[in-house]
Coordinates of C-alpha atoms in Angstrom, one line a residue:
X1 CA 10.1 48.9 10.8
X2 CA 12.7 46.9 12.9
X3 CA 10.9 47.0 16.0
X4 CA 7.4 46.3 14.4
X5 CA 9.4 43.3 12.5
X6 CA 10.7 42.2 16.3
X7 CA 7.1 42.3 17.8
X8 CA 6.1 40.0 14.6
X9 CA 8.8 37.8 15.3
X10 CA 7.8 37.4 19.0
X11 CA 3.9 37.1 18.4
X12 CA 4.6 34.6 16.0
X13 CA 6.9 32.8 18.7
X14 CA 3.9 32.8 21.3
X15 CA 1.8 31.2 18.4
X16 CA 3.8 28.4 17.7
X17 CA 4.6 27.3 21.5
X18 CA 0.2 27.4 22.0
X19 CA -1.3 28.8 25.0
X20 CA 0.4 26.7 27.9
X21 CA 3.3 24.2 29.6
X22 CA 0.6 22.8 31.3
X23 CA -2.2 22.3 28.5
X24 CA 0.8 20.8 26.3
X25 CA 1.8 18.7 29.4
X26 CA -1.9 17.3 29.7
X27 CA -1.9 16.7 26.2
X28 CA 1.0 14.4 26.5
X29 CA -0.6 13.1 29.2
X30 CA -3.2 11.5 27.0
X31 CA -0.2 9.7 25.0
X32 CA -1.2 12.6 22.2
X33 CA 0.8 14.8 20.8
X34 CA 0.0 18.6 19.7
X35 CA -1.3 19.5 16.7
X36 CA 1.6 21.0 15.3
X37 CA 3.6 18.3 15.9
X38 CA 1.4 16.0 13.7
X39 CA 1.2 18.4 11.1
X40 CA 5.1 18.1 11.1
X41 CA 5.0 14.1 10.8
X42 CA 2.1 14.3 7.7
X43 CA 4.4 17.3 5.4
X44 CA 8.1 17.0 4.2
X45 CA 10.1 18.5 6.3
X46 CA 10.0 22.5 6.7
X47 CA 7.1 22.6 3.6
X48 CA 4.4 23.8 5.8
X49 CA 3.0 27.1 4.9
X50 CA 0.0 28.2 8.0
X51 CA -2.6 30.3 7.0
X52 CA -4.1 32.8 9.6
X53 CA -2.2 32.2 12.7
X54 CA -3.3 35.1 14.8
X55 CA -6.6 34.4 13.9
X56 CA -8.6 34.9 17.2
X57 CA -12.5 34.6 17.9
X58 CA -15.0 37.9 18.5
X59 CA -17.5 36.1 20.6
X60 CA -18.8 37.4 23.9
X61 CA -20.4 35.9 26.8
X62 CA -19.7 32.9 29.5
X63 CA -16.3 34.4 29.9
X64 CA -15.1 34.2 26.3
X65 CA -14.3 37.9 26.1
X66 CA -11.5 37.2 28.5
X67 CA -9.9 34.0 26.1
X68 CA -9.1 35.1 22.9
X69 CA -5.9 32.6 22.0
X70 CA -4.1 32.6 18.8
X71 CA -5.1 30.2 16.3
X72 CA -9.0 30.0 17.8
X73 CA -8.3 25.8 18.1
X74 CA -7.4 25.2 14.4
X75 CA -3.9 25.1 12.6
X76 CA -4.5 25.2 9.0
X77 CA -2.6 25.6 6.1
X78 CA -0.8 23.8 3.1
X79 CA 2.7 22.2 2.8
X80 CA 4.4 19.3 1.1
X81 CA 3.7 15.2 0.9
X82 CA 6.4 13.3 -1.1
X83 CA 7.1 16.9 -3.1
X84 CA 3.2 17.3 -4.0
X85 CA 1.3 20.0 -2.4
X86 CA -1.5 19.1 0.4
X87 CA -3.9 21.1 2.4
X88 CA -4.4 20.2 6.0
X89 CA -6.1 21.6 9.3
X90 CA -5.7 20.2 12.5
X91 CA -8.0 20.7 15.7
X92 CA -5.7 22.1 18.5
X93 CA -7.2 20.3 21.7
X94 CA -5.1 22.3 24.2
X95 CA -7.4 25.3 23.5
X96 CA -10.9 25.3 24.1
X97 CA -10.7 21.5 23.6
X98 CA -10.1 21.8 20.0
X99 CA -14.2 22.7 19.9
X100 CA -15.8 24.5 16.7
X101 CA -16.9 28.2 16.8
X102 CA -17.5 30.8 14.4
X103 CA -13.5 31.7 13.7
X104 CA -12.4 28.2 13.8
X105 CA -15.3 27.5 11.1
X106 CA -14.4 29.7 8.9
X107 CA -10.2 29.3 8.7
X108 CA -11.8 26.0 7.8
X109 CA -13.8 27.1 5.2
X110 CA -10.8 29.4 3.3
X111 CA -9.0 26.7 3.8
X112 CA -11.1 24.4 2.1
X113 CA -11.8 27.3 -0.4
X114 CA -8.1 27.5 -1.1
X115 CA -8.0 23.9 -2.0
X116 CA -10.5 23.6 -4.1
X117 CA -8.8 26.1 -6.1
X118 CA -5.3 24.9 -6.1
X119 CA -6.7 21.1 -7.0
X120 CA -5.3 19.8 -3.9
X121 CA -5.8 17.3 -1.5
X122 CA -7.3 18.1 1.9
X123 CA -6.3 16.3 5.2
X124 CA -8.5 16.9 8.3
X125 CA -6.6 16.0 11.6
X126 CA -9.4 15.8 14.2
X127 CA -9.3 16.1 17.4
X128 CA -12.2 18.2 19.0
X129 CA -14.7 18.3 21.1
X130 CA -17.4 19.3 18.8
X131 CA -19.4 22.6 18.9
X132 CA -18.5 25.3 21.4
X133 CA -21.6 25.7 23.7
X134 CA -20.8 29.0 24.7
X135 CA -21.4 30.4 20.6
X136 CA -24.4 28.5 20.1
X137 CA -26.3 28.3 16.4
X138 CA -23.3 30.2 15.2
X139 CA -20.8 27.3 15.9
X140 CA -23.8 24.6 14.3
X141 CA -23.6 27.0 11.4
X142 CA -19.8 26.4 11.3
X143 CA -20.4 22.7 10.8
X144 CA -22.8 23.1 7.9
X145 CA -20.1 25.1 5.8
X146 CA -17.7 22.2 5.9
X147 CA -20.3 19.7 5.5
X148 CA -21.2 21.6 2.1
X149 CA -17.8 22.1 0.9
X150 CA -17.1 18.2 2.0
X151 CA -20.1 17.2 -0.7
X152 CA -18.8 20.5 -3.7
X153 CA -15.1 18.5 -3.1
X154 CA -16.0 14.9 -3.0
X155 CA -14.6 13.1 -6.0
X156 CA -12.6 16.7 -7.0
X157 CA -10.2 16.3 -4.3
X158 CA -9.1 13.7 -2.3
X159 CA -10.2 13.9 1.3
X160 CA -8.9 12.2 4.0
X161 CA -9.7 12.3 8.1
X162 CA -7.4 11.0 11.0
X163 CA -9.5 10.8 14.0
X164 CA -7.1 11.2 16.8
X165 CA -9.1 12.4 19.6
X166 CA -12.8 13.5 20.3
X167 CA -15.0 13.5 17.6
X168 CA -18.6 13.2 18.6
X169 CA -22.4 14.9 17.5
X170 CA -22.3 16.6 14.6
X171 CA -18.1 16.2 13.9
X172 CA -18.5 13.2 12.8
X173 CA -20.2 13.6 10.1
X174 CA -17.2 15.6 7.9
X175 CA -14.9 13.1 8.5
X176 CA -18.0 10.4 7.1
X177 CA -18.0 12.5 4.0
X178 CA -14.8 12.1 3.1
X179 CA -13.0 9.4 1.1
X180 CA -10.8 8.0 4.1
X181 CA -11.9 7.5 8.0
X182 CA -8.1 7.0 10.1
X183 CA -8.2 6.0 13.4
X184 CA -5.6 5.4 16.5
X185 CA -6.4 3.0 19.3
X186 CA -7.3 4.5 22.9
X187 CA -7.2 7.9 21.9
X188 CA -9.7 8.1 19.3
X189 CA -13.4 7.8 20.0
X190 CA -16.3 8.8 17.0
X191 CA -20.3 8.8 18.3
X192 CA -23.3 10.4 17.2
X193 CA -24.5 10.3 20.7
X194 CA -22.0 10.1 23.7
X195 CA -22.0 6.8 26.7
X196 CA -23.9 9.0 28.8
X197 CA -27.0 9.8 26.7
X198 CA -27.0 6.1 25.0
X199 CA -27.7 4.9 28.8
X200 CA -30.0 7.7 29.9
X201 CA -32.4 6.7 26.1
X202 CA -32.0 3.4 26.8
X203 CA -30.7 2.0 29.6
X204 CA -27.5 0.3 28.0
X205 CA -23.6 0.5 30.0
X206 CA -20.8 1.1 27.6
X207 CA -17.1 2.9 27.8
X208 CA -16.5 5.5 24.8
X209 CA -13.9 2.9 23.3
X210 CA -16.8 0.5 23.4
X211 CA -19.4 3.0 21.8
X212 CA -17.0 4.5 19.1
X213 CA -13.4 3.3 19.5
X214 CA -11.2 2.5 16.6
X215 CA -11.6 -1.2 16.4
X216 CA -15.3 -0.9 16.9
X217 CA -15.4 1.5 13.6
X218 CA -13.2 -0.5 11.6
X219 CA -14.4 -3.9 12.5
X220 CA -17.7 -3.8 12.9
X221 CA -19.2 0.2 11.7
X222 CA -17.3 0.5 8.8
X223 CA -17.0 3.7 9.5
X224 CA -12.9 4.0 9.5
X225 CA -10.9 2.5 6.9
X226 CA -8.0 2.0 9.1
X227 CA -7.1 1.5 12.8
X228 CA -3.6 2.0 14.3
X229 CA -1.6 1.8 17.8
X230 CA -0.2 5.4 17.4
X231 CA -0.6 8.6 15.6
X232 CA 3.1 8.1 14.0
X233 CA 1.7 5.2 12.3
X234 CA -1.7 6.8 11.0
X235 CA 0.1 9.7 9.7
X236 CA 2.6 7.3 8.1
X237 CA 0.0 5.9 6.4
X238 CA -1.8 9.1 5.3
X239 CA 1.6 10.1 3.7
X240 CA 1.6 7.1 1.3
X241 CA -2.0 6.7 0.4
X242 CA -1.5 10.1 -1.0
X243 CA 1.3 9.3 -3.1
X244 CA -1.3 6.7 -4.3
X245 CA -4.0 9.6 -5.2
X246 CA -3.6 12.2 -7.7
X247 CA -4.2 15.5 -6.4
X248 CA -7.9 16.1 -8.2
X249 CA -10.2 14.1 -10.7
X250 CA -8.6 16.4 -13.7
X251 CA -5.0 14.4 -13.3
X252 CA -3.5 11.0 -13.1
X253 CA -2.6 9.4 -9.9
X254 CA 1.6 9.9 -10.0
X255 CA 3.4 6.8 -11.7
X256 CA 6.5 5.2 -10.2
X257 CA 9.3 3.8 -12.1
X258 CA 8.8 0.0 -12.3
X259 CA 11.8 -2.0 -11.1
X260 CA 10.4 -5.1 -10.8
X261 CA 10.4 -6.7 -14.3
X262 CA 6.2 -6.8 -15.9
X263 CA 6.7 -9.8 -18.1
X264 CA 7.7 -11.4 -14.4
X265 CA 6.3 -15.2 -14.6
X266 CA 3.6 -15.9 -12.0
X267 CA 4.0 -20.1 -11.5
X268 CA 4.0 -19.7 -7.6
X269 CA 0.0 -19.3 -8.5
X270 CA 0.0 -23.1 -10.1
X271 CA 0.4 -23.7 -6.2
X272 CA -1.0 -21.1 -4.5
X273 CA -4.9 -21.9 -5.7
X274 CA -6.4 -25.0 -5.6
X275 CA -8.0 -26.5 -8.9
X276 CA -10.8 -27.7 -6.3
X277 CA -13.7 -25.0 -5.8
X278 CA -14.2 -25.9 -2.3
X279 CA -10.8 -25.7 -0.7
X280 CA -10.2 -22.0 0.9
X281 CA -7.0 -20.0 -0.1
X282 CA -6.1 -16.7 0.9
X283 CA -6.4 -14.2 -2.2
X284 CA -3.8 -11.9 -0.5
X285 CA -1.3 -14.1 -1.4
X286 CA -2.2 -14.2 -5.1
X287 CA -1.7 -10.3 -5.2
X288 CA 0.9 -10.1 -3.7
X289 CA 2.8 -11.9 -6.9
X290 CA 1.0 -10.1 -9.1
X291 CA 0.9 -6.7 -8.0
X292 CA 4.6 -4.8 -8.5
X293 CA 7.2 -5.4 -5.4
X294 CA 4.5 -7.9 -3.7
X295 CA 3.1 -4.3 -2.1
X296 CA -0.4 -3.1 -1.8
X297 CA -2.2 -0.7 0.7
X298 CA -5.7 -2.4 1.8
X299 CA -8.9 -0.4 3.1
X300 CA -11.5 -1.6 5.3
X301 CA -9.0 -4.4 5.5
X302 CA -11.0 -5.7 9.2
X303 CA -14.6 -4.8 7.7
X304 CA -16.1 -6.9 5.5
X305 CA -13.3 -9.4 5.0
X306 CA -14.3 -11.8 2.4
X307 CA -13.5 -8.7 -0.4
X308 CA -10.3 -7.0 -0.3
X309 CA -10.2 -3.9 -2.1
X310 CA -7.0 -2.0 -2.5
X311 CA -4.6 0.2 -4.0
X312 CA -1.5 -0.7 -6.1
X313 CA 0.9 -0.1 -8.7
X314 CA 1.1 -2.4 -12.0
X315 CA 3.6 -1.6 -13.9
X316 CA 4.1 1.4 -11.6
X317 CA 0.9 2.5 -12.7
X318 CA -1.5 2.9 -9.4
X319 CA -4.1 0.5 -9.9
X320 CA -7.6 -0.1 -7.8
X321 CA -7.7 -4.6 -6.9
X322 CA -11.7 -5.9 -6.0
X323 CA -11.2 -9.4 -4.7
X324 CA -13.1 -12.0 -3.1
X325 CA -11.2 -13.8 -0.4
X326 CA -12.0 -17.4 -0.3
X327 CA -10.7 -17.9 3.0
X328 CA -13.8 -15.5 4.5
X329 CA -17.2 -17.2 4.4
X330 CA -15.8 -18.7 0.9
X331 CA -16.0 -15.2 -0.4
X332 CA -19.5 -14.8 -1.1
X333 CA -20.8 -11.4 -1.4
X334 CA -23.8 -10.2 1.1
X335 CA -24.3 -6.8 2.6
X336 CA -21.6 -5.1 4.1
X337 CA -18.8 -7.0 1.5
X338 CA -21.5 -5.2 -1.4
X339 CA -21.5 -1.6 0.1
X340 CA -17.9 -2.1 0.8
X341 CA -16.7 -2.8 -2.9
X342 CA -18.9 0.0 -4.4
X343 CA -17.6 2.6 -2.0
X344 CA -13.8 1.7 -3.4
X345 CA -15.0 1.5 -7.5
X346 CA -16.8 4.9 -6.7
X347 CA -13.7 6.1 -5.4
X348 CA -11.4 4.8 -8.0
X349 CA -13.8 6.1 -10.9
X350 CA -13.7 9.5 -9.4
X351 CA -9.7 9.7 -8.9
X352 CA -8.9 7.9 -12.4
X353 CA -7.4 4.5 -11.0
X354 CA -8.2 1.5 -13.2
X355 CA -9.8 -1.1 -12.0
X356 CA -8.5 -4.6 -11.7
X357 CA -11.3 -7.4 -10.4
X358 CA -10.5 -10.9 -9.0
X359 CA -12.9 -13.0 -9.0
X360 CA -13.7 -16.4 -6.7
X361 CA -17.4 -16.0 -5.8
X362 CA -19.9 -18.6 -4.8
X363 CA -22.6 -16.3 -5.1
X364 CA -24.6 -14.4 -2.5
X365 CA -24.8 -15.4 1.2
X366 CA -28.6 -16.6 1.7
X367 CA -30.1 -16.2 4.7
X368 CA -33.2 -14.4 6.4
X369 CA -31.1 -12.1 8.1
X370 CA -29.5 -10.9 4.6
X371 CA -32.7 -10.3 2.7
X372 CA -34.4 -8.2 5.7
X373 CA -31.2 -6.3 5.8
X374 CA -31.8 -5.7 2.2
X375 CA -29.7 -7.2 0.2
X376 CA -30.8 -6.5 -2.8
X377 CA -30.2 -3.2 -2.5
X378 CA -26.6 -3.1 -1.1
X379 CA -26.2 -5.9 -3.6
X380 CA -27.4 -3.1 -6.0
X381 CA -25.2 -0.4 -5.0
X382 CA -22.1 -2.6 -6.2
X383 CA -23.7 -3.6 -9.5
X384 CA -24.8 0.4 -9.9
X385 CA -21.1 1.4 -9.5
X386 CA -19.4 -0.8 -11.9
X387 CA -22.4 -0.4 -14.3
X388 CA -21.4 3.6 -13.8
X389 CA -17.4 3.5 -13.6
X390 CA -15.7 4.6 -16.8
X391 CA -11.7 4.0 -15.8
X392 CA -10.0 1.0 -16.9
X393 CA -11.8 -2.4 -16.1
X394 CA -10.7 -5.5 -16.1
X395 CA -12.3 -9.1 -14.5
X396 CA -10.1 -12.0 -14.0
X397 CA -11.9 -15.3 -13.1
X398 CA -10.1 -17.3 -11.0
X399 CA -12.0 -20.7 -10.1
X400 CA -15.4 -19.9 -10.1
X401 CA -18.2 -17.1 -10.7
X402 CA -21.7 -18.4 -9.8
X403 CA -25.3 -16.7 -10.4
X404 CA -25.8 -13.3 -9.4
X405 CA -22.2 -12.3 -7.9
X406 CA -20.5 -14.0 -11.5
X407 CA -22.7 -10.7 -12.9
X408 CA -22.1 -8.4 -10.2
X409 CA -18.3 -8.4 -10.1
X410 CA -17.5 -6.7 -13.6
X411 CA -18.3 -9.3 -16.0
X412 CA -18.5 -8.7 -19.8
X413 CA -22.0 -8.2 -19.7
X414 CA -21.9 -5.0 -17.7
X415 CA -19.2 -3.3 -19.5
X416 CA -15.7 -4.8 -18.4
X417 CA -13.5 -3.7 -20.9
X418 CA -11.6 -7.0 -20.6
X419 CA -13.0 -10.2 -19.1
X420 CA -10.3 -12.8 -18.5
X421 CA -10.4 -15.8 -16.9
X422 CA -8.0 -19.1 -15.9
X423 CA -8.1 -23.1 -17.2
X424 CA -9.8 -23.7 -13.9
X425 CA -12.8 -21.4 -13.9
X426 CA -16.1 -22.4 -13.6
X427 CA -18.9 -19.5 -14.7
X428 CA -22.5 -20.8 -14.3
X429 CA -25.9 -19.7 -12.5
X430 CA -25.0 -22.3 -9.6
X431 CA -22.3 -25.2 -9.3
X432 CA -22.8 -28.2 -10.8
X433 CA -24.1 -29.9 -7.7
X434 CA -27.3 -27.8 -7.0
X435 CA -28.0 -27.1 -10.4
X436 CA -28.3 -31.0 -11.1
X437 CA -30.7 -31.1 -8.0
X438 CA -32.7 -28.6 -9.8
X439 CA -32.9 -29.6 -13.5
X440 CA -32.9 -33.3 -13.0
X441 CA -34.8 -33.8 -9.5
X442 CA -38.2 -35.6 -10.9
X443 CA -35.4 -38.3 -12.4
X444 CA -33.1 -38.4 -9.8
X445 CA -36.4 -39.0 -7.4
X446 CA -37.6 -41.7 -9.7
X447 CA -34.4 -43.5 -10.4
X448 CA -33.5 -46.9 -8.9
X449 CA -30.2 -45.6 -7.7
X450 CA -31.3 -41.4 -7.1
X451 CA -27.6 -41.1 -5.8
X452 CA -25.6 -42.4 -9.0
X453 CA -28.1 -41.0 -11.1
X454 CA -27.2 -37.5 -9.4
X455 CA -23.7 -37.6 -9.5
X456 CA -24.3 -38.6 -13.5
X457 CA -26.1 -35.9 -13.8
X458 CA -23.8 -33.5 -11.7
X459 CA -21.1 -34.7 -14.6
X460 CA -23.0 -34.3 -17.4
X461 CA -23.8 -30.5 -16.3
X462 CA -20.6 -29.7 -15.6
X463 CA -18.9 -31.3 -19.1
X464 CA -22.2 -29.5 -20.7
X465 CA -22.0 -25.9 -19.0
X466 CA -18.8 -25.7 -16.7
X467 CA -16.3 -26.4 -18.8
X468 CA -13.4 -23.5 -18.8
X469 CA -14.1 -22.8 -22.4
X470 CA -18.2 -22.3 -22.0
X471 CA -18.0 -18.7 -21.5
X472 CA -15.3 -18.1 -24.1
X473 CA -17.0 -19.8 -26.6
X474 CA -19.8 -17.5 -26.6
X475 CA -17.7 -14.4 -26.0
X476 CA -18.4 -13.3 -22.5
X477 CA -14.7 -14.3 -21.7
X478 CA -12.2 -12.4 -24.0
X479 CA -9.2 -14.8 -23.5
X480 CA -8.4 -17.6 -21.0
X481 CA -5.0 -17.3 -20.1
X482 CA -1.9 -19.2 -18.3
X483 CA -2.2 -18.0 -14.3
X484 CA 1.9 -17.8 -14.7
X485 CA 0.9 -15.1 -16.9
X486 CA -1.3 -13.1 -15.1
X487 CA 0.9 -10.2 -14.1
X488 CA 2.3 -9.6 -17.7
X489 CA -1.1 -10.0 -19.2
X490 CA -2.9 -7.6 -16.8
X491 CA -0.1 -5.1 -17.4
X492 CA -0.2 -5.1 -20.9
X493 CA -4.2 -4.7 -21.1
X494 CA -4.0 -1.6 -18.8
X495 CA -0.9 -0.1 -20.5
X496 CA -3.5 -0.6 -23.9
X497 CA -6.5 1.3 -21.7
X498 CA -5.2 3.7 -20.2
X499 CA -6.0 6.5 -22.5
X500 CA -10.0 5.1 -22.2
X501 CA -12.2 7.7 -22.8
X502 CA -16.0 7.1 -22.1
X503 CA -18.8 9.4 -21.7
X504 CA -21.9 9.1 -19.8
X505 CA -25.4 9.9 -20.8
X506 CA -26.0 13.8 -20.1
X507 CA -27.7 14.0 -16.7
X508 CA -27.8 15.9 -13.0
X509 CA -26.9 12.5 -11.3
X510 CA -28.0 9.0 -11.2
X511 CA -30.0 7.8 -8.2
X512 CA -27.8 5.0 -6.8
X513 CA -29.5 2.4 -4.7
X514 CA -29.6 3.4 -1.1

């Protein structure tokens, strides 16, 4: 027993150093680090747990008979984030180029298995090269087991991707079905269809960062949530977005003990948003005072710009913010902002996270370009998931809430639980200046003096239907409310909702708008 216990010990020591000096050397070279070393950045020190470590592959063929290395490419296993447990797997580039076969598949797939059944969180640490060539349909088949379990898990578990290398053909598209896309900077690339192939179908010249680097995804794709300069960062990240997730839809995201006081006053708003609808202000600013500690974490916070949509604590209670952001094309709503927004309530719905929405929204963008890109149906897909959300809502009206997007961003009438709103809104099917260009234009055409007719007419509409009370007197606004009161007053209504229950009609599944 003491020498088979010595052999263990020594196996498991050629497992944990990987396969080479000089693959670990070139890995470094890269500005990467291994994959064992970012699994001990993302878990609490010395929690890790691996699962099948001497795991090796059985193919034959193209000289794989001769490289059968420990791990087969994949670390997986489960370990510690902040105390809670997490699952993870991370591609091992130094071997085989971190590229999927048949073994690597399927630690995946127990591993994936193994979460499911301990309720856990799953992390994917990607770094591969895709399918390995040399195993053919076996390694496609590999994909399509984590793409299923990806679609059993999604809104179970939390899942969460860090794209830190290679992830290209039919890799990406795990890491799109899961609830957060990381990404670093210079090291990270995700394509369908690689530089090479784009200029052999068409004819157009472009680098891999160019194609499917990290700004490109979270600036203009949408495709990652987040980009960062290094891999310490990202996994910094991952650690505390988890401690703002609870660990399946069956619990509660974890609460915090609340040091900063909730009946906290809130007059820096008096000064931080103009009474005047026109005049831009940034709406981060106005949640930072409200939200506990001035903290928040923000996804797709380069995509889509004029919404914000984050995670926070209220009363240390994690809390989902939807928020127009005046000081982006005046915070309209058009496509990507739409598609953006219901991705986040979907998310929050599924995890339990109230909802808290701020809204400052001219209405939609017009344009040609927005209603061939269909705008009505991303439009849709926002409206669809706060019609279907059953956590905690609540709308706060800022200034204004015009047309359309006044409807679309959780009012009363499609089942926010609260709808508040401040001495300064202004809730109407347009502002006062169009809709006095409509109603009255055959007597402002006809008039003597069309301009001062207009601008009589502009402040009769607005005294008629703009007033701040308008809405409140026919009961689509619950309460208006002191903005220096905002943080206190949002607090207490989620503290009263936060044993909600609601059901939804018995039913396979809705068919969202696509």
């Amino acid at each position: 027993m003491t020498g088979r216990v010595a052999e263990l010990a020594d196996l498991r020591t050629r497992v944990l150093e990987g396969p080479s000096a000089k693959a670990t050397e070139a890995q470094k070279a890269k500005g990467k680090l291994t994959a064992r070393e970012r699994l001990e950045l993302l878990f609490d020190k010395g929690s890790f747990t691996e699962t099948e470590p001497f795991r090796r592959h059985r193919a034959t063929g193209f000289g794989l008979e001769g490289k059968k290395p420990y791990t087969d490419g994949v670390i997986t296993g489960w370990g510690k984030v902040e105390g809670r447990t997490v699952f993870a797997y991370a591609h091992d580039f130094r071997i085989f180029g971190g590229a999927l076969g048949e073994a690597h598949a399927q630690k995946i797939h127990k591993l994936m298995d193994l979460a499911e059944t301990a309720g856990a969180p799953i992390v994917g640490l990607c770094d591969g090269a895709g399918a390995r060539i040399q195993e053919g349909v076996t390694a496609l088949a590999g994909y399509g087991g984590i793409f299923q379990r990806n679609v059993r898990n999604s809104g179970v578990l939390p899942q969460i991707s860090v794209i830190m290398g290679p992830c290209a053909g039919g890799a990406a598209y795990s890491p799109a079905l899961t609830d957060f896309v990381f990404m670093v900077r210079g090291t990270s690339q995700m394509f369908i269809t690689g530089p090479d192939v784009v200029q052999a179908v068409t004819g157009e010249k472009i680098t891999q960062d160019g194609l499917g680097g990290a700004d490109v995804h979270a600036e203009t794709s949408g495709v990652a949530h987040n980009a960062y300069d290094d891999e310490e960062s990202a996994l910094e990240d991952v650690r505390h977005l988890l401690t703002l997730l609870p660990s399946n839809n069956r619990e509660l995201p974890p609460a915090e003990p609340v040091y900063d006081p909730v009946d906290r006053r809130n007059d820096a708003l008096l000064d931080l948003v103009p009474a005047d609808p026109n005049q831009a202000y940034d709406m981060r600013a106005v949640i930072e005072e409200i939200v506990d500690d001035g903290e928040y974490f923000e996804v797709h916070e380069r995509w889509a710009p004029n919404i914000i949509c984050a995670l926070t604590r209220m009363g240390g209670q994690v809390t989902g913010i939807v928020a127009n952001q005046p000081q982006r094309l005046a915070g309209v709503l058009d496509i990507e902002s739409s598609e953006k927004a219901a991705r986040f309530v979907q998310l929050c719905d599924a995890f339990n996270i109230p909802l808290v929405s701020l809204v400052d929204v001219p209405g939609f963008l017009p344009g040609v370009d927005q209603e061939h890109g269909g705008v009505i149906r991303h439009g849709a897909k926002l409206l669809y998931a706060y019609c279907n959300a059953t956590v905690p809502r609540i709308s706060l009206v800022l200034r204004k809430a015009y047309g359309g997007a006044y409807i679309v961003m959780d009012s009363r009438s499609i089942g926010t639980d609260l709808a508040l709103a401040w001495p300064i809104n202004e809730i109407a099917v347009m502002g006062a200046e169009g809709a006095a260009n409509v109603v009255f234009r055959r007597e402002i055409a006809a008039s003597d003096d069309p301009e001062a007719t207009r601008q009589a007419r502009i402040a009769e509409y607005r005294d008629e239907l703009m007033h701040p009370y308008y809405a409140a007197e026919r009961g689509l606004v619950d309460d208006v409310i002191d903005p220096a009161l905002t943080r206190a007053t949002l607090i207490e209504a989620l503290t009263m909702l936060r044993n909600k229950h609601a059901a939804l009609p018995a039913r396979k599944h809705g068919n969202q708008p696509q």
